Short mmCIF file of C-alpha atoms and ligand atoms in Angstrom, two decimals:
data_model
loop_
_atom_site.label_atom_id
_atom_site.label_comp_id
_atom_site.label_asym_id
_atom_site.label_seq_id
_atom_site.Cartn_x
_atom_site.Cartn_y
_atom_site.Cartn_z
CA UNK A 26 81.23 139.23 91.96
CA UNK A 27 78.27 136.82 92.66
CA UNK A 28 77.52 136.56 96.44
CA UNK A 29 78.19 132.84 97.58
CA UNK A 30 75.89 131.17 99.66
CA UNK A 31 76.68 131.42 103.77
CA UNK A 32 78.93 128.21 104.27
CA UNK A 33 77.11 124.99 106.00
CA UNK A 34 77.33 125.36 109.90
CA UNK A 35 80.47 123.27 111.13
CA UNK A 36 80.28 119.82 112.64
CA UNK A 37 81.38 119.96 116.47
CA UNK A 38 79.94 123.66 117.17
CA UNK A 39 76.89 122.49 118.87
CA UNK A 40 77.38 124.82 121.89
CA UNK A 41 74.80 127.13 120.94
CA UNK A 42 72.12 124.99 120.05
CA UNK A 43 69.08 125.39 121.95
CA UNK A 44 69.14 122.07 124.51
CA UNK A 45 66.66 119.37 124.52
CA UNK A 46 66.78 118.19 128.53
CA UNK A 47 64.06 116.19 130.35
CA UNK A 48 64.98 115.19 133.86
CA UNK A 49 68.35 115.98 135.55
CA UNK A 50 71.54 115.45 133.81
CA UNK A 51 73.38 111.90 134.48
CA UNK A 52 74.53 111.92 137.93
CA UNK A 53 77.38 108.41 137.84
CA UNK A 54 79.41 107.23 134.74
CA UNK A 55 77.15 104.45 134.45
CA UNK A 56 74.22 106.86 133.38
CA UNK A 57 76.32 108.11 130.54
CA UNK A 58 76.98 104.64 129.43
CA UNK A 59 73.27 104.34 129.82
CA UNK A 60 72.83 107.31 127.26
CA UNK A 61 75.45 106.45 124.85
CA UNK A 62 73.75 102.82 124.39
CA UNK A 63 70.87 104.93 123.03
CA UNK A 64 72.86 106.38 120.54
CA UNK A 65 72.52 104.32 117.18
CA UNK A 66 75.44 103.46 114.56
CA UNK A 67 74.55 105.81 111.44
CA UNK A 68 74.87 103.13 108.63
CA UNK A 69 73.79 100.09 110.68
CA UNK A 70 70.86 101.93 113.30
CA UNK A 71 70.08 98.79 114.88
CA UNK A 72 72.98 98.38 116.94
CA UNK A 73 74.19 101.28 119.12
CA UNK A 74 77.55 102.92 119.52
CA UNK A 75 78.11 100.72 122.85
CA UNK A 76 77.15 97.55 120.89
CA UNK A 77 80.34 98.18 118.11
CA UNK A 78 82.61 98.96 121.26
CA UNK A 79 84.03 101.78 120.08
CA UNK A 80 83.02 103.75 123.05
CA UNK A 81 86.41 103.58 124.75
CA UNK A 82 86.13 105.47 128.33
CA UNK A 83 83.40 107.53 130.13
CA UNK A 84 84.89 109.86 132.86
CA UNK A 85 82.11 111.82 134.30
CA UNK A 86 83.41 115.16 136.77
CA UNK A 87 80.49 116.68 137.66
CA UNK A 88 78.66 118.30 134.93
CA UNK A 89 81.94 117.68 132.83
CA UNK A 90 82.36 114.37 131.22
CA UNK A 91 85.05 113.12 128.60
CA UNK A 92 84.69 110.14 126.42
CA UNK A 93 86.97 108.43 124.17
CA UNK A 94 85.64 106.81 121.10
CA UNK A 95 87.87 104.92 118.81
CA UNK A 96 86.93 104.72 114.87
CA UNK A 97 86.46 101.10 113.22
CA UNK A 98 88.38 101.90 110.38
CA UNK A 99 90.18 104.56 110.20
CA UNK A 100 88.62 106.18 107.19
CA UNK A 101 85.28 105.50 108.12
CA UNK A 102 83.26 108.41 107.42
CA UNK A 103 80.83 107.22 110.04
CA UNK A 104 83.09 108.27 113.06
CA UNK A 105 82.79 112.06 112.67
CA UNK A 106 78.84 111.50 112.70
CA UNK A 107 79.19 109.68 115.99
CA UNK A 108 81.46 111.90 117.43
CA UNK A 109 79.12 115.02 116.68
CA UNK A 110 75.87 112.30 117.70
CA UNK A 111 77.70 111.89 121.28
CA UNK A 112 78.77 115.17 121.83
CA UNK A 113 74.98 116.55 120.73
CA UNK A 114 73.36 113.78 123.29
CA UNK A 115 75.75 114.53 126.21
CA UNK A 116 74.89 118.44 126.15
CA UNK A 117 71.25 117.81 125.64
CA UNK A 118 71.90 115.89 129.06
CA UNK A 119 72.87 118.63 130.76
CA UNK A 120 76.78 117.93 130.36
CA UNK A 121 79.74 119.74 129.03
CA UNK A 122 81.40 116.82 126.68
CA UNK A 123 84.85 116.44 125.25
CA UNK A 124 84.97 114.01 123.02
CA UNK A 125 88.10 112.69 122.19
CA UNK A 126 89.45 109.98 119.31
CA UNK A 127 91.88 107.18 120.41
CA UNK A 128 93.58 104.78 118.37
CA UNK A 129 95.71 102.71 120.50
CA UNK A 130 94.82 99.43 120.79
CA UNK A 131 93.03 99.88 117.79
CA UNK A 132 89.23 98.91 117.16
CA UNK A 133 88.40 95.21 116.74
CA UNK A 134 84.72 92.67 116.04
CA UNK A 135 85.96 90.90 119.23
CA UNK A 136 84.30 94.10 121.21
CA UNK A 137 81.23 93.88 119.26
CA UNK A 138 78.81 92.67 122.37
CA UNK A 139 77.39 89.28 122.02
CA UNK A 140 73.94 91.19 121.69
CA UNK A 141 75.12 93.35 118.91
CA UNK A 142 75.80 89.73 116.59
CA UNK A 143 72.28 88.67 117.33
CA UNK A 144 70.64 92.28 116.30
CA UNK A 145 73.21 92.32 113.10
CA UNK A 146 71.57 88.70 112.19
CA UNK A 147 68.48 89.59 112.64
CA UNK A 148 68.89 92.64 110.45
CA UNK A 149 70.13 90.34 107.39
CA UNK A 150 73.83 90.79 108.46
CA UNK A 151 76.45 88.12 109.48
CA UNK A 152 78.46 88.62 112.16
CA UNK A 153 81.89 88.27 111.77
CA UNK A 154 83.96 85.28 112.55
CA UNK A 155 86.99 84.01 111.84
CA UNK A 156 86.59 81.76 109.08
CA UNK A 157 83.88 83.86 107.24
CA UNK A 158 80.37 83.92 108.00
CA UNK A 159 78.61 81.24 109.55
CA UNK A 160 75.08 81.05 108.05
CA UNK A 161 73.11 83.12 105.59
CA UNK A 162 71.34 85.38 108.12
CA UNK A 163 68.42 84.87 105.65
CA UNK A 164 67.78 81.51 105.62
CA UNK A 165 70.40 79.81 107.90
CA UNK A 166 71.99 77.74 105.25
CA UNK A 167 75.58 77.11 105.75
CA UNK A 168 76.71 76.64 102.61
CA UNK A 169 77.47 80.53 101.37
CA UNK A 170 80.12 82.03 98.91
CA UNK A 171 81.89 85.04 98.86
CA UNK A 172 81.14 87.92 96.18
CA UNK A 173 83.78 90.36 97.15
CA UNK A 174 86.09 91.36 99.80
CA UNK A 175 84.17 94.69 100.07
CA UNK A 176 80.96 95.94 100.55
CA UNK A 177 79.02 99.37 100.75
CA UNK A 178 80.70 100.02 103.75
CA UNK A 179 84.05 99.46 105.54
CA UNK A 180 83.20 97.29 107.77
CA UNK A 181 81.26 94.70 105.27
CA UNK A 182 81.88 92.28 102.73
CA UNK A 183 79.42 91.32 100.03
CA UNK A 184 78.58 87.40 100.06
CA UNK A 185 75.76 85.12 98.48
CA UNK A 186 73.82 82.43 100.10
CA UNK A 187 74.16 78.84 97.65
CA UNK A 188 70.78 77.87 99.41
CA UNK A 189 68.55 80.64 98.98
CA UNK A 190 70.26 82.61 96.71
CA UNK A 191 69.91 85.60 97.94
CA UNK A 192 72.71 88.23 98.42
CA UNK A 193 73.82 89.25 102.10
CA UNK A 194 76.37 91.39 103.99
CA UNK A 195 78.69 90.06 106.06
CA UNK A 196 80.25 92.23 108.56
CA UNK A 197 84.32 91.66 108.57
CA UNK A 198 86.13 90.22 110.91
CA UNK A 199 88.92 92.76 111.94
CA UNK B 12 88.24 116.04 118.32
CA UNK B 13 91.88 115.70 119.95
CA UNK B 14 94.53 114.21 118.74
CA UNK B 15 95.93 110.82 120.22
CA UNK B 16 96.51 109.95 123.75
CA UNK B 17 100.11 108.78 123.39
CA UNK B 18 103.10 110.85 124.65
CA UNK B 19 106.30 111.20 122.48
CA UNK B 20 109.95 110.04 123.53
CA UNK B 21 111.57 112.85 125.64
CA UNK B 22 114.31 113.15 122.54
CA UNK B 23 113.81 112.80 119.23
CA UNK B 24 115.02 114.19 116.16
CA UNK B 25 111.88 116.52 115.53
CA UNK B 26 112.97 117.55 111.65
CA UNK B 27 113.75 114.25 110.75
CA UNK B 28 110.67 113.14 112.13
CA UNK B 29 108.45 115.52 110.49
CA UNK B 30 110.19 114.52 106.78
CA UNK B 31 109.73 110.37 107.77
CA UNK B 32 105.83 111.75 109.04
CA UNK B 33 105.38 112.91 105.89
CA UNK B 34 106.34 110.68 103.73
CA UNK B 35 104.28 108.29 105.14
CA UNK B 36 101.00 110.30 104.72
CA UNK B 37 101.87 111.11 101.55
CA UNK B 38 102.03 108.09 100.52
CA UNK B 39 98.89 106.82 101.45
CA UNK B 40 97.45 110.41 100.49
CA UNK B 41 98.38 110.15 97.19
CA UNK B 42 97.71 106.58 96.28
CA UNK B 43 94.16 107.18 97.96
CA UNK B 44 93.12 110.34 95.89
CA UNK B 45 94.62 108.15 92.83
CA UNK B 46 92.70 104.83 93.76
CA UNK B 47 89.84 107.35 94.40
CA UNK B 48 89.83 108.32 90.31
CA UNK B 49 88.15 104.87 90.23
CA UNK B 50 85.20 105.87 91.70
CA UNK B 51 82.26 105.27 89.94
CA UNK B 52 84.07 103.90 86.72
CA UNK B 53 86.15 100.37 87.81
CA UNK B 54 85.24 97.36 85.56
CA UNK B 55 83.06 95.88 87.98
CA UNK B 56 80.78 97.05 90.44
CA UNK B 57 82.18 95.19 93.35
CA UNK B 58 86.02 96.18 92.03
CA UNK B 59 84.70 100.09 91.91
CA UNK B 60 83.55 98.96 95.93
CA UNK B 61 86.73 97.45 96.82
CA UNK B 62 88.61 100.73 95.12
CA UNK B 63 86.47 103.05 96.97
CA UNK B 64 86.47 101.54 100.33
CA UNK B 65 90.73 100.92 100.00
CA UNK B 66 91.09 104.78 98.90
CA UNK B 67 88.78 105.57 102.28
CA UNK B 68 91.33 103.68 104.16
CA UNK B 69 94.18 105.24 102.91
CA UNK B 70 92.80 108.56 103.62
CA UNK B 71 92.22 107.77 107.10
CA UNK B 72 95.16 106.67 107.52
CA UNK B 73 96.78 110.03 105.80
CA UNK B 74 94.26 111.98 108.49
CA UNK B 75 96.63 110.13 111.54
CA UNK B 76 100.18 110.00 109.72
CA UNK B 77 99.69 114.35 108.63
CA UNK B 78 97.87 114.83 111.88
CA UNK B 79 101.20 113.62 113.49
CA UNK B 80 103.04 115.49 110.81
CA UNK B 81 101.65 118.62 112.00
CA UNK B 82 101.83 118.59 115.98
CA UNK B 83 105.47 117.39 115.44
CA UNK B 84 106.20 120.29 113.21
CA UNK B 85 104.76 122.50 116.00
CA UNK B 86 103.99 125.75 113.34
CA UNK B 87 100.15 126.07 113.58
CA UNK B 88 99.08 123.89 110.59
CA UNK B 89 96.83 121.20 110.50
CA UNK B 90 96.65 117.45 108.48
CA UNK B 91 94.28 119.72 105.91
CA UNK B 92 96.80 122.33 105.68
CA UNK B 93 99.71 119.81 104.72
CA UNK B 94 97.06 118.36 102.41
CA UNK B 95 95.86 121.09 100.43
CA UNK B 96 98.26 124.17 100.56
CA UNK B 97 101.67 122.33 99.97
CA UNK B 98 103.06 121.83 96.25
CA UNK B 99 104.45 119.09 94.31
CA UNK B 100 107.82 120.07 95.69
CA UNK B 101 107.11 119.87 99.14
CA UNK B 102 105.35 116.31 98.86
CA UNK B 103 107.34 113.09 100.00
CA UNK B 104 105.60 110.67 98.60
CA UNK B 105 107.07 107.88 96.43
CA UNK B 106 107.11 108.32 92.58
CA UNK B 107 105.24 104.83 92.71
CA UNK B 108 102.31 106.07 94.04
CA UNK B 109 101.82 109.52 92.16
CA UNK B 110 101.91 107.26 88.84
CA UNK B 111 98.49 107.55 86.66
CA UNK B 112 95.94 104.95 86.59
CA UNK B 113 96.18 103.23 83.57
CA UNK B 114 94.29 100.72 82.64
CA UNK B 115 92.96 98.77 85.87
CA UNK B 116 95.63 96.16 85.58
CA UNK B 117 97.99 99.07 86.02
CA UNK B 118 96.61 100.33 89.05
CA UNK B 119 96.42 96.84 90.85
CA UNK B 120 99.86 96.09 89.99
CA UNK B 121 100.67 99.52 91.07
CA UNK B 122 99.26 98.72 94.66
CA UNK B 123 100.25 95.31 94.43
CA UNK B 124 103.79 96.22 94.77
CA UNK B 125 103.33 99.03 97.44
CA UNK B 126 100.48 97.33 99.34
CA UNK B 127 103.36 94.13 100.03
CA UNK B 128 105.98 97.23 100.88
CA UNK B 129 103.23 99.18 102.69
CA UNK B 130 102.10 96.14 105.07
CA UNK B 131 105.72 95.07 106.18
CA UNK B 132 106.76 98.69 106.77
CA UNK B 133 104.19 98.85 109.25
CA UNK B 134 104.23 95.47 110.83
CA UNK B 135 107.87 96.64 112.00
CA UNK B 136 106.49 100.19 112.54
CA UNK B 137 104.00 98.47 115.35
CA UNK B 138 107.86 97.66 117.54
CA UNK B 139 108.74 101.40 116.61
CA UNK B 140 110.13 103.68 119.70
CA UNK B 141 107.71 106.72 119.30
CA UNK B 142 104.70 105.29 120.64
CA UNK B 143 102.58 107.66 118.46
CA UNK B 144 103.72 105.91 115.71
CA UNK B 145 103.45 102.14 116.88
CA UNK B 146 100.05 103.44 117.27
CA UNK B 147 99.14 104.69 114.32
CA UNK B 148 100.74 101.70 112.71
CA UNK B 149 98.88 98.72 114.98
CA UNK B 150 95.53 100.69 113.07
CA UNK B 151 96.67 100.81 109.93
CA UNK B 152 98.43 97.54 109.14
CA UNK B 153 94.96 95.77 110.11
CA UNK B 154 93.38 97.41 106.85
CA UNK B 155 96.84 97.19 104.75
CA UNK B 156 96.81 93.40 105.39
CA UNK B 157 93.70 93.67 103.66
CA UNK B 158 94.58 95.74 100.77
CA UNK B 159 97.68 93.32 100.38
CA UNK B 160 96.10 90.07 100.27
CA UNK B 161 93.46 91.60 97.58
CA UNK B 162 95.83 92.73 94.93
CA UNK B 163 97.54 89.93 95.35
CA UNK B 164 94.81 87.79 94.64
CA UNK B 165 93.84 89.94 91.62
CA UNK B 166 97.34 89.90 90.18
CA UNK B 167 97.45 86.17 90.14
CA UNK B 168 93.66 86.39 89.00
CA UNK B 169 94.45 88.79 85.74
CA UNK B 170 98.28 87.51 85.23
CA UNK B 171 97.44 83.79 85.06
CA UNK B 172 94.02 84.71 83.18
CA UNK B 173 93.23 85.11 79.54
CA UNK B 174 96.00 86.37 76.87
CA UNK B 175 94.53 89.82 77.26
CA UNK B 176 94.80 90.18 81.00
CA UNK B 177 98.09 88.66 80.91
CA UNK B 178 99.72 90.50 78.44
CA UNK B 179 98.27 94.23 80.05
CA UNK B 180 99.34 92.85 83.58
CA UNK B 181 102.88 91.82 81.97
CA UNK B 182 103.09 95.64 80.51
CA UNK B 183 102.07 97.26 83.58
CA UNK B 184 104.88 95.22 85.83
CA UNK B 185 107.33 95.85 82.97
CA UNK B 186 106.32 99.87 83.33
CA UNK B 187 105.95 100.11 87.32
CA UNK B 188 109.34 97.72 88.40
CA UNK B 189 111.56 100.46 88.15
CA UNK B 190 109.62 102.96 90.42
CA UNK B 191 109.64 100.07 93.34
CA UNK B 192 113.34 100.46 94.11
CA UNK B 193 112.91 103.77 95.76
CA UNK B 194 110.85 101.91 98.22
CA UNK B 195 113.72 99.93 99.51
CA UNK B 196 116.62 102.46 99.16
CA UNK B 197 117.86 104.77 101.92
CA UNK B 198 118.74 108.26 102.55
CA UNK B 199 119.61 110.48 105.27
CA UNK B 200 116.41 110.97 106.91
CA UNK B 201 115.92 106.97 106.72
CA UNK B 202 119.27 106.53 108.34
CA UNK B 203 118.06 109.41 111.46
CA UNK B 204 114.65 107.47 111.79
CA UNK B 205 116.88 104.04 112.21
CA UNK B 206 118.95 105.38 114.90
CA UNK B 207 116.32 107.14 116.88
CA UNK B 208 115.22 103.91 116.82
CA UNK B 209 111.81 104.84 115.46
CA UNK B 210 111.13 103.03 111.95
CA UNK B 211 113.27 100.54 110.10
CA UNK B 212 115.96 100.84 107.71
CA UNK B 213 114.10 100.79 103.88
CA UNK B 214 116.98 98.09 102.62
CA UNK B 215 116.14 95.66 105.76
CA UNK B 216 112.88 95.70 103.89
CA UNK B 217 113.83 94.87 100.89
CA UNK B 218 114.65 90.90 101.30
CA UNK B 219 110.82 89.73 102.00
CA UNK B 220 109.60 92.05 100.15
CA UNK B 221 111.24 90.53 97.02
CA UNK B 222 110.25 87.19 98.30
CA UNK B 223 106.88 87.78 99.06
CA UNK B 224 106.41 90.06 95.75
CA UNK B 225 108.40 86.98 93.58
CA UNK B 226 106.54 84.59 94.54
CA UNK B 227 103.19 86.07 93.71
CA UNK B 228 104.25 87.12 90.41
CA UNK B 229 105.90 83.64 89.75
CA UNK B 230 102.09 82.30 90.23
CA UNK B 231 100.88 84.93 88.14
CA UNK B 232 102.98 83.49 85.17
CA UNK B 233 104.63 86.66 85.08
CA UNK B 234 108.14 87.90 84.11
CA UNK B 235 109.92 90.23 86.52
CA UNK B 236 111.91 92.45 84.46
CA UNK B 237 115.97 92.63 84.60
CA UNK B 238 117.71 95.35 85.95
CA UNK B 239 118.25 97.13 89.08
CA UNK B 240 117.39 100.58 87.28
CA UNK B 241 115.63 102.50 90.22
CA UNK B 242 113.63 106.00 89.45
CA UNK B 243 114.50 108.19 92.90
CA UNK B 244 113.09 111.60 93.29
CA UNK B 245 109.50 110.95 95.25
CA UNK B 246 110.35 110.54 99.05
CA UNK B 247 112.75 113.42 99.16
CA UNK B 248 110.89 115.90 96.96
CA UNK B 249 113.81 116.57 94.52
CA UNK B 250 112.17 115.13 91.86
CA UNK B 251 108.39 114.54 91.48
CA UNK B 252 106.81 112.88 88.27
CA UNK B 253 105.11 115.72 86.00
CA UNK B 254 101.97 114.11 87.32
CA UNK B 255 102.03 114.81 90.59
CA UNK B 256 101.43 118.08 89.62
CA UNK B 257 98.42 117.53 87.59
CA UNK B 258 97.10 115.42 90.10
CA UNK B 259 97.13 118.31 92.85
CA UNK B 260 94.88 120.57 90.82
CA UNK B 261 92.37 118.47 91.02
CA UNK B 262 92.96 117.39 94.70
CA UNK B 263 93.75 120.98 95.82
CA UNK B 264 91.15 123.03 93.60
CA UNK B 265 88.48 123.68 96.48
CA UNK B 266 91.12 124.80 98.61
CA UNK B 267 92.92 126.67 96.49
CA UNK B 268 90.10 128.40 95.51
CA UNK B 269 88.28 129.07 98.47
CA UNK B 270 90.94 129.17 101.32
CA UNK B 271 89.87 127.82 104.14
CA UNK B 272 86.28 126.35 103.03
CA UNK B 273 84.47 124.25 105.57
CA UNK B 274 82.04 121.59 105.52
ZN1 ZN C 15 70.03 81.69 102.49
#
């Protein structure tokens, strides 16, 4: 029989990594909040995982902290790379993490922070609102028309700007 | 990660449970890996998108339904395990969903009529008594109401279109009509989920779903075939489709072959 390759190390065992730290670990619950709002989403990096709101609950027990994360959708492929992404940051800190998923209430745009809409729009995203999006985050025209219902991700919708013509995601409303 | 913060009712029927669990994830298990067949070769880039990114959904939402499966069942396996190591037999999945592609009007009518089941089941499964449940339905039926509203729209789209579309989308309802009755027609296990108080009876589905499913098809100039002929065989495993089968060797090679692989 051919020898197979070694199989890819598995997502979540991080424990033996050898730990980044500079400085003392966080010390209040605030401080991880602080560190998590560092962490970027993997298919939009400009806003964090604090800025989507999906960071549900910090509870911080000395050196052990949990944290709750809910996923946006629920197939998102995104949310196992955050989960490993805050699990990773919290030990570099110094911490022993469990990171746990919750569902219930489930994930919606009205947690996206008001500072999160203004970073997707500057990025060439809309942000979501009720009745579609609101300007081309190109050009600012108002007049814009939807392409389809989906887009290269979950969480965005492909629309067209009549103004400038150019194409432009638009990040759902959910 | 762990599973999901919410407790279960002191009593419940646990077997019962674990069949109605089931079911549910197989549904949306199946129908995902079959929307997934799309991938890469729908019509239109933006309808190979929307494919992709409703078959994602449906997987997650398999990940929460077999994840519940599992811890109910209390024997050691996980969401994967029901996934990959079970056969046709053992799936509870409606024949409706394990039906092949087709042609792309086949597959949209195909979701088209579960998608309309699919989002009322769990607008009533948000009120059910198991908490774990109402939970994983207030999730889910956000991204159903999605998938709903888009076949829909692409039924009316390709019935009232151009001869062609018409006449395939007329030939796929004529094929599909008699695998939706299963969707509305109870059995034991429905009957044990009812009482415990947990999900609602199929039948009290069954009256707006007709309305809601009638009217679209009435604006997509289509013809709702006669007869109350219902296929049955899916949801309690007695009786799978030949494809089913086929359709697990593909889903199930990797694991089949290499027990246990990781990534
Ligand atoms: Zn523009």
């Amino acid at each position: 029989m051919v020898a197979r390759p070694a199989p890819a190390p598995v997502p979540g065992a991080l424990a033996d990594r050898p730990v980044r730290r500079d400085g003392p670990p966080p010390a209040t619950e605030g401080d991880v909040w602080a560190l998590l709002s560092q962490i970027p989403d993997p298919e939009i990096p400009v806003i964090s995982i604090t800025d989507l709101g999906i960071v549900r609950e910090v509870a911080l027990d000395g050196r052990a902290v949990r944290v709750a994360i809910t996923p946006t959708y629920s197939g998102c492929p995104a949310t196992f790379v955050i989960a490993i992404a805050v699990e990773a940051a919290l030990l570099d800190a110094g911490l022993t993490p469990t990171v746990t998923s919750r569902i219930d209430p489930p994930w919606t745009t009205d947690w996206l922070t008001e500072a999160a809409r203004e970073k997707l729009r500057r990025y060439g995203i809309a942000p979501p609102a009720t009745r579609g999006p609101e300007a081309c985050p190109h050009c600012g025209a108002t007049t814009v028309t939807q392409v389809s219902r989906h887009g290269s991700t979950p969480c965005k919708a492909q629309w067209r700007c009549d103004a400038c013509a150019e194409p432009f995601d638009y990040f759902k409303c959910h | 990660m762990s599973a999901t913060d919410p407790r279960p009712p002191a009593s419940q029927p646990a077997a019962e449970l674990f069949e109605f669990l089931c079911r549910m994830g197989d549904n949306t298990l199946v129908l995902g890996h079959r929307l997934s067949e799309w991938c890469g070769t729908a019509p239109a880039l933006e309808e190979d998108i929307a494919t992709a990114n409703t078959a994602l959904d449906l997987i997650g939402q398999t990940q929460m339904w077999l994840g519940l499966a599992a811890e109910t069942e209390g024997a050691g396996r996980s969401a994967d395990d029901l996934a990959m190591t079970r056969d046709a037999w053992d799936f509870r999945n409606l024949l409706l969903v394990e039906q092949p592609n087709g042609d792309f009007g086949r597959t949209l009518m195909r979701s088209f009529l579960f998608d309309a089941w699919h989002r009322l089941m769990l607008e009533r499964l948000t009120l059910s008594g198991d908490p774990r449940v109402a939970a994983i339905a207030a999730k889910a039926v956000k991204e159903v109401a999605y998938h709903a509203d888009r076949s829909a729209e692409l039924v009316v789209a390709l019935g009232d279109g151009t001869e062609e579309s018409h006449g395939r989308m007329q030939a796929a309802l004529d094929r599909l009509w008699p695998y939706a009755g299963e969707m509305l027609a109870d059995d034991a296990i429905d009957r044990a989920m009812a009482e415990a108080g947990i999900a609602p009876l199929p039948s009290a589905l069954a009256d707006p779903w007709e309305e809601s499913v009638r009217t679209t098809l009435t604006r997509a100039t289509l013809t709702v075939p006669e007869g109350a002929f219902a296929h049955r065989g899916g949801k309690d495993g007695a009786r799978h489709s030949e494809h089913l089968g086929h359709m697990l060797t593909t889903m199930q090679w990797l694991q089949r072959a290499y027990p246990g692989a990781r990534w």
